[in-house]
Amino acid sequence: MSRVLLTDRIAADAVRVLESFGGIEAVSIGTPSPAELLDMIGEYDAIVVRSPTHVTGDVIDRGTKLRFIGRAGVGVDNIDVAAATRRGIVVINSPRSNTISTAEHTLAVMLAVAREIPRAHATVTSGKWDRDSFKGVELNQKVLGIIGLGRVGSEVAARARAFGMTVLATDPFVAPSDAGAGIRMVSLHELLPQADWITVHAPLVPETRGLIGVREIAAMKKGVFVINCARGGIVDETALADALDSGHVAAAGLDVFDAEPPGTNRLLTHPRSVFTPHLGAATTDAQRRVATDVAESIGLALARGEIRDAVNTPR
Ligand code: MLT
């Protein structure tokens, strides 16, 4: 019998999918503390996590039976993939299932920023009827710069085009001929001064940490809007807070932060900006899909030795 630990309250369907393979017992819990996880990991052949549980090198060392680590989502920055690879553990994610939810959330945040929806809503619910303070902007005929034209970036591009935006994108892994209709591939250096809106859709890896810092923000148009629904750490929060204070950046829309939760952070005091607690993939549709997809991948791997959606290739 193989045992699989599911943390972070992964959708219940995942247990059913795993156990349907036969010979698998799945145990679903909330988010364990690091010490609790170290205590229990030795009993499991596989673990499946969302973003709150960190599968560190220590957890991997203690997981003496561990053969598979599943990520119910895309980003694997909460998993020490190098340590897993060294131990011969396969890391499997769910790369397609939450693309649309994250793209839709990006557009929702852009529109909320453009029209100051949270502040306007707060005035109405507090009994005011203020039609003068909220002079929003249109997306129509504005230039959107997309940093990272992967699955989510491409879906954001399609939706932005439906709103009448001109789309520029930069991505070292996408050739201009593969960019898709109506998307012009440019370098980051060309994108920054042209875009009215800039949205990040890159993974957090050493090459993208701090990718948007003081120099890049200075190269942006004055009055630009900056959106990050990808990963905290890609946009330098201190540089962004300074640019919001000076007015160089008109407003930001952030779903992700360097530290989550962000606690007291100067960024959060900026009135025109919009902040959400890492909700990009948090729709019932996407959560059901990521959970069942990754459960099926782990089930196939444990029960039949079939590997799909692996992000590493241990020997
Ligand atoms: C992902 O990487 O799939 C999303 O950011 C969602 C999450 O981290 O839970």
Coordinates of C-alpha atoms and ligand atoms in Angstrom, one line a residue:
M1 CA 0.0 0.0 0.0
S2 CA 1.4 3.4 -1.0
R3 CA 0.6 6.4 1.2
V4 CA 0.1 9.9 -0.1
L5 CA -0.1 13.0 2.1
L6 CA -2.2 16.0 0.8
T7 CA -1.7 19.2 2.6
D8 CA -3.2 22.7 2.3
R9 CA -6.8 21.5 2.2
I10 CA -6.5 20.3 -1.4
A11 CA -10.0 19.7 -2.9
A12 CA -11.5 16.4 -1.6
D13 CA -11.9 15.0 -5.1
A14 CA -8.1 14.4 -5.1
V15 CA -8.4 11.7 -2.4
R16 CA -11.1 10.0 -4.5
V17 CA -9.0 10.1 -7.6
L18 CA -5.9 8.8 -5.8
E19 CA -7.7 5.9 -4.1
S20 CA -9.5 4.9 -7.3
F21 CA -6.1 3.6 -8.5
G22 CA -6.2 0.9 -5.8
G23 CA -3.3 0.2 -3.4
I24 CA -3.1 3.9 -2.4
E25 CA -4.2 5.5 0.9
A26 CA -4.5 9.3 0.7
V27 CA -4.5 11.4 3.9
S28 CA -5.7 15.0 3.5
I29 CA -4.8 17.7 6.1
G30 CA -4.6 21.5 6.4
T31 CA -1.2 23.2 6.3
P32 CA 1.2 21.6 8.8
S33 CA 3.8 23.6 10.6
P34 CA 7.4 22.9 9.4
A35 CA 8.0 20.8 12.5
E36 CA 4.8 18.8 12.1
L37 CA 5.7 18.1 8.4
L38 CA 9.2 16.9 9.4
D39 CA 7.6 14.6 12.0
M40 CA 5.1 13.0 9.6
I41 CA 6.9 12.9 6.2
G42 CA 8.8 9.7 6.9
E43 CA 5.5 7.7 6.6
Y44 CA 4.6 8.8 3.0
D45 CA 5.6 7.7 -0.5
A46 CA 4.3 11.0 -2.0
I47 CA 3.2 14.4 -0.9
V48 CA 0.9 16.8 -2.7
V49 CA 0.9 20.5 -1.7
R50 CA -0.4 23.9 -2.7
S51 CA 1.7 27.0 -2.2
P52 CA 1.5 27.3 1.7
T53 CA 3.4 24.1 2.5
H54 CA 7.2 24.4 1.8
V55 CA 8.8 21.1 0.9
T56 CA 12.4 22.1 1.9
G57 CA 15.6 20.2 1.7
D58 CA 15.1 19.1 5.3
V59 CA 11.6 17.7 4.6
I60 CA 13.1 15.8 1.6
D61 CA 15.9 14.4 3.7
R62 CA 13.4 13.2 6.3
G63 CA 11.1 11.7 3.6
T64 CA 13.0 8.4 3.5
K65 CA 10.2 6.7 1.5
L66 CA 9.3 9.7 -0.6
R67 CA 9.3 9.1 -4.4
F68 CA 7.0 11.8 -5.7
I69 CA 6.2 15.4 -4.8
G70 CA 3.0 16.8 -6.4
R71 CA 2.2 20.5 -6.7
A72 CA -1.5 21.3 -7.1
G73 CA -0.7 24.4 -9.1
V74 CA 2.0 25.6 -11.4
G75 CA 4.8 27.4 -9.4
V76 CA 7.3 25.1 -7.7
D77 CA 9.2 27.8 -5.9
N78 CA 7.9 26.3 -2.6
I79 CA 9.7 23.0 -3.4
D80 CA 13.4 22.4 -3.2
V81 CA 13.5 20.8 -6.7
A82 CA 17.3 20.5 -6.7
A83 CA 17.2 18.5 -3.4
A84 CA 14.4 16.3 -4.8
T85 CA 16.4 15.7 -8.0
R86 CA 19.5 14.7 -5.9
R87 CA 17.4 12.2 -4.0
G88 CA 15.8 10.8 -7.2
I89 CA 12.4 12.2 -6.3
V90 CA 10.2 13.3 -9.2
V91 CA 8.4 16.6 -8.8
I92 CA 5.1 16.8 -10.7
N93 CA 3.0 19.9 -11.1
S94 CA -0.3 20.8 -12.7
P95 CA 0.7 23.2 -15.4
R96 CA -2.6 23.8 -17.3
S97 CA -5.4 23.6 -14.8
N98 CA -5.4 27.1 -13.4
T99 CA -4.3 29.2 -16.4
I100 CA -7.7 30.7 -17.2
S101 CA -8.5 31.5 -13.6
T102 CA -5.2 33.4 -13.2
A103 CA -5.6 35.2 -16.5
E104 CA -9.2 36.2 -15.6
H105 CA -7.9 37.4 -12.2
T106 CA -5.3 39.5 -13.9
L107 CA -7.9 41.3 -16.0
A108 CA -10.1 41.7 -12.9
V109 CA -7.2 43.4 -11.0
M110 CA -6.5 45.6 -14.0
L111 CA -10.1 46.7 -14.3
A112 CA -10.3 47.2 -10.5
V113 CA -7.2 49.4 -10.7
A114 CA -8.4 51.3 -13.8
R115 CA -11.7 52.2 -12.2
E116 CA -10.7 52.3 -8.5
I117 CA -13.5 49.7 -7.8
P118 CA -12.4 48.8 -4.2
R119 CA -12.3 52.5 -3.0
A120 CA -15.6 53.3 -4.9
H121 CA -17.3 50.3 -3.3
A122 CA -16.1 51.3 0.1
T123 CA -17.6 54.8 -0.2
V124 CA -21.0 53.4 -1.2
T125 CA -21.0 50.8 1.7
S126 CA -20.1 53.5 4.1
G127 CA -23.2 55.6 3.1
K128 CA -21.5 58.1 0.7
W129 CA -22.5 58.8 -2.9
D130 CA -19.3 60.3 -4.3
R131 CA -19.4 60.5 -8.1
D132 CA -16.5 63.0 -8.4
S133 CA -13.5 61.3 -6.8
F134 CA -13.2 58.3 -9.1
K135 CA -12.0 59.4 -12.5
G136 CA -10.8 56.1 -13.9
V137 CA -9.1 55.3 -17.2
E138 CA -10.0 53.0 -20.1
L139 CA -8.0 50.0 -21.2
N140 CA -9.1 50.6 -24.8
Q141 CA -6.3 51.9 -27.1
K142 CA -3.6 51.5 -24.3
V143 CA -0.4 49.5 -24.7
L144 CA -0.1 46.4 -22.5
G145 CA 3.4 45.1 -21.9
I146 CA 3.4 41.4 -20.9
I147 CA 6.6 40.1 -19.2
G148 CA 6.4 36.3 -19.8
L149 CA 4.3 35.0 -22.6
G150 CA 3.6 31.5 -21.3
R151 CA 0.2 29.9 -20.8
V152 CA -1.2 32.7 -18.5
G153 CA 0.5 35.5 -20.4
S154 CA -1.0 34.3 -23.7
E155 CA -4.5 34.1 -22.2
V156 CA -4.1 37.6 -20.7
A157 CA -3.0 38.8 -24.2
A158 CA -6.1 37.4 -25.8
R159 CA -8.4 39.1 -23.2
A160 CA -6.5 42.4 -23.4
R161 CA -6.9 42.4 -27.2
A162 CA -10.7 42.0 -26.7
F163 CA -10.5 45.2 -24.6
G164 CA -8.9 47.0 -27.5
M165 CA -5.4 47.1 -26.1
T166 CA -2.2 46.9 -28.2
V167 CA -0.1 44.0 -26.8
L168 CA 3.7 43.9 -26.6
A169 CA 5.4 40.9 -24.9
T170 CA 8.8 39.9 -23.9
D171 CA 9.9 36.3 -23.2
P172 CA 13.3 34.7 -23.9
F173 CA 11.6 31.4 -24.7
V174 CA 9.1 32.6 -27.3
A175 CA 10.1 33.3 -30.9
P176 CA 8.2 36.1 -32.6
S177 CA 6.7 33.6 -35.0
D178 CA 5.1 31.7 -32.1
A179 CA 3.7 34.7 -30.3
G180 CA 0.1 34.5 -31.5
A181 CA -2.0 36.9 -33.5
G182 CA -1.7 40.6 -32.6
I183 CA 1.2 40.2 -30.1
R184 CA 4.5 41.9 -30.9
M185 CA 7.5 40.4 -29.3
V186 CA 10.1 42.9 -28.1
S187 CA 13.0 43.0 -25.7
L188 CA 12.3 44.1 -22.1
H189 CA 14.3 47.2 -22.8
E190 CA 12.0 48.1 -25.7
L191 CA 8.8 47.1 -23.8
L192 CA 9.3 49.2 -20.6
P193 CA 9.1 52.8 -22.1
Q194 CA 6.2 51.9 -24.5
A195 CA 3.7 50.3 -22.2
D196 CA 0.9 52.0 -20.4
W197 CA 0.2 48.9 -18.4
I198 CA 2.8 46.3 -17.5
T199 CA 1.9 42.8 -16.3
V200 CA 4.2 40.1 -15.1
H201 CA 3.6 36.4 -15.9
A202 CA 7.0 34.8 -15.3
P203 CA 7.9 32.1 -12.8
L204 CA 10.1 33.0 -9.9
V205 CA 13.5 31.6 -10.6
P206 CA 17.0 33.1 -9.9
E207 CA 16.9 34.9 -13.3
T208 CA 13.6 36.6 -12.6
R209 CA 14.1 37.6 -9.0
G210 CA 14.2 41.4 -8.8
L211 CA 13.7 41.5 -12.7
I212 CA 11.7 44.7 -12.3
G213 CA 13.8 47.0 -10.0
V214 CA 14.7 50.6 -9.7
R215 CA 16.3 50.8 -13.2
E216 CA 13.5 49.1 -15.0
I217 CA 10.8 51.2 -13.2
A218 CA 12.8 54.3 -14.1
A219 CA 12.7 53.2 -17.8
M220 CA 8.8 52.9 -17.7
K221 CA 6.5 55.7 -18.9
K222 CA 5.5 58.1 -16.1
G223 CA 1.9 57.2 -15.0
V224 CA 2.3 53.5 -15.9
F225 CA 0.2 50.8 -14.1
V226 CA 2.1 47.8 -12.8
I227 CA 0.4 44.4 -12.3
N228 CA 1.8 41.3 -10.7
C229 CA -0.4 38.2 -10.4
A230 CA 2.6 35.8 -10.9
R231 CA 5.0 35.6 -8.1
G232 CA 6.2 38.0 -5.4
G233 CA 9.9 38.8 -5.7
I234 CA 9.9 39.5 -9.4
V235 CA 8.9 43.1 -8.9
D236 CA 11.2 44.8 -6.3
E237 CA 8.6 46.0 -3.6
T238 CA 10.8 48.8 -2.3
A239 CA 11.4 50.2 -5.8
L240 CA 7.7 49.9 -6.6
A241 CA 6.7 51.6 -3.3
D242 CA 9.1 54.5 -4.0
A243 CA 7.7 54.9 -7.6
L244 CA 4.1 54.9 -6.3
D245 CA 5.1 57.5 -3.7
S246 CA 6.7 59.7 -6.4
G247 CA 3.8 59.2 -8.8
H248 CA 6.1 57.7 -11.5
V249 CA 3.9 54.5 -11.2
A250 CA 0.2 55.6 -11.1
A251 CA -1.0 52.5 -9.4
A252 CA -0.2 48.8 -8.9
G253 CA -2.3 45.7 -8.8
L254 CA -0.7 43.0 -6.8
D255 CA -1.9 39.5 -6.0
V256 CA 1.5 38.2 -4.9
F257 CA 4.1 39.5 -2.4
D258 CA 7.7 38.8 -1.4
A259 CA 6.4 37.5 1.9
E260 CA 2.9 36.1 2.1
P261 CA 1.0 37.4 4.0
P262 CA 2.8 40.7 3.5
G263 CA 2.2 42.1 7.0
T264 CA 2.8 45.8 7.4
N265 CA 4.2 46.9 4.1
R266 CA 4.5 50.5 2.8
L267 CA 3.1 49.3 -0.6
L268 CA -0.3 48.5 1.0
T269 CA -0.8 52.1 2.0
H270 CA -1.1 53.4 -1.5
P271 CA -4.7 54.3 -2.0
R272 CA -5.2 53.8 -5.8
S273 CA -3.6 50.4 -5.8
V274 CA -5.4 47.1 -5.5
F275 CA -4.2 44.1 -3.5
T276 CA -5.6 40.6 -3.3
P277 CA -4.2 37.6 -1.2
H278 CA -2.8 35.4 -3.9
L279 CA -6.2 34.6 -5.4
G280 CA -5.1 34.1 -9.0
A281 CA -5.9 30.4 -9.1
A282 CA -8.4 30.4 -6.3
T283 CA -11.6 29.6 -8.2
T284 CA -13.6 26.5 -7.3
D285 CA -13.2 25.5 -11.0
A286 CA -9.4 25.7 -11.0
Q287 CA -8.9 24.2 -7.5
R288 CA -11.0 21.2 -8.5
R289 CA -9.0 20.8 -11.7
V290 CA -5.5 21.3 -10.2
A291 CA -6.3 18.8 -7.4
T292 CA -7.7 16.1 -9.6
D293 CA -5.0 16.6 -12.3
V294 CA -2.1 16.3 -9.9
A295 CA -3.8 13.4 -8.0
E296 CA -4.2 11.6 -11.3
S297 CA -0.5 12.2 -12.2
I298 CA 0.6 10.9 -8.8
G299 CA -1.7 8.0 -9.0
L300 CA -0.4 7.0 -12.4
A301 CA 3.2 7.4 -11.1
L302 CA 2.6 5.3 -8.0
A303 CA 0.3 2.6 -9.4
R304 CA 1.7 2.3 -13.0
G305 CA 5.1 3.9 -13.1
E306 CA 3.8 6.4 -15.7
I307 CA 5.3 9.9 -15.3
R308 CA 3.6 13.0 -16.7
D309 CA 4.1 16.7 -16.0
A310 CA 7.4 16.1 -14.2
V311 CA 9.4 19.3 -13.7
N312 CA 12.7 17.5 -13.0
T313 CA 14.4 14.5 -14.4
P314 CA 16.1 12.6 -11.5
R315 CA 18.1 9.6 -12.6
Ligands
MLT1 C1 0.2 28.5 -8.9 O1 1.4 28.5 -8.9 O2 -0.4 27.5 -9.4 C2 -0.6 29.6 -8.3 O3 0.1 30.6 -7.9 C3 -1.5 29.1 -7.2 C4 -0.9 28.7 -6.0 O4 0.2 29.0 -5.7 O5 -1.6 28.1 -5.2

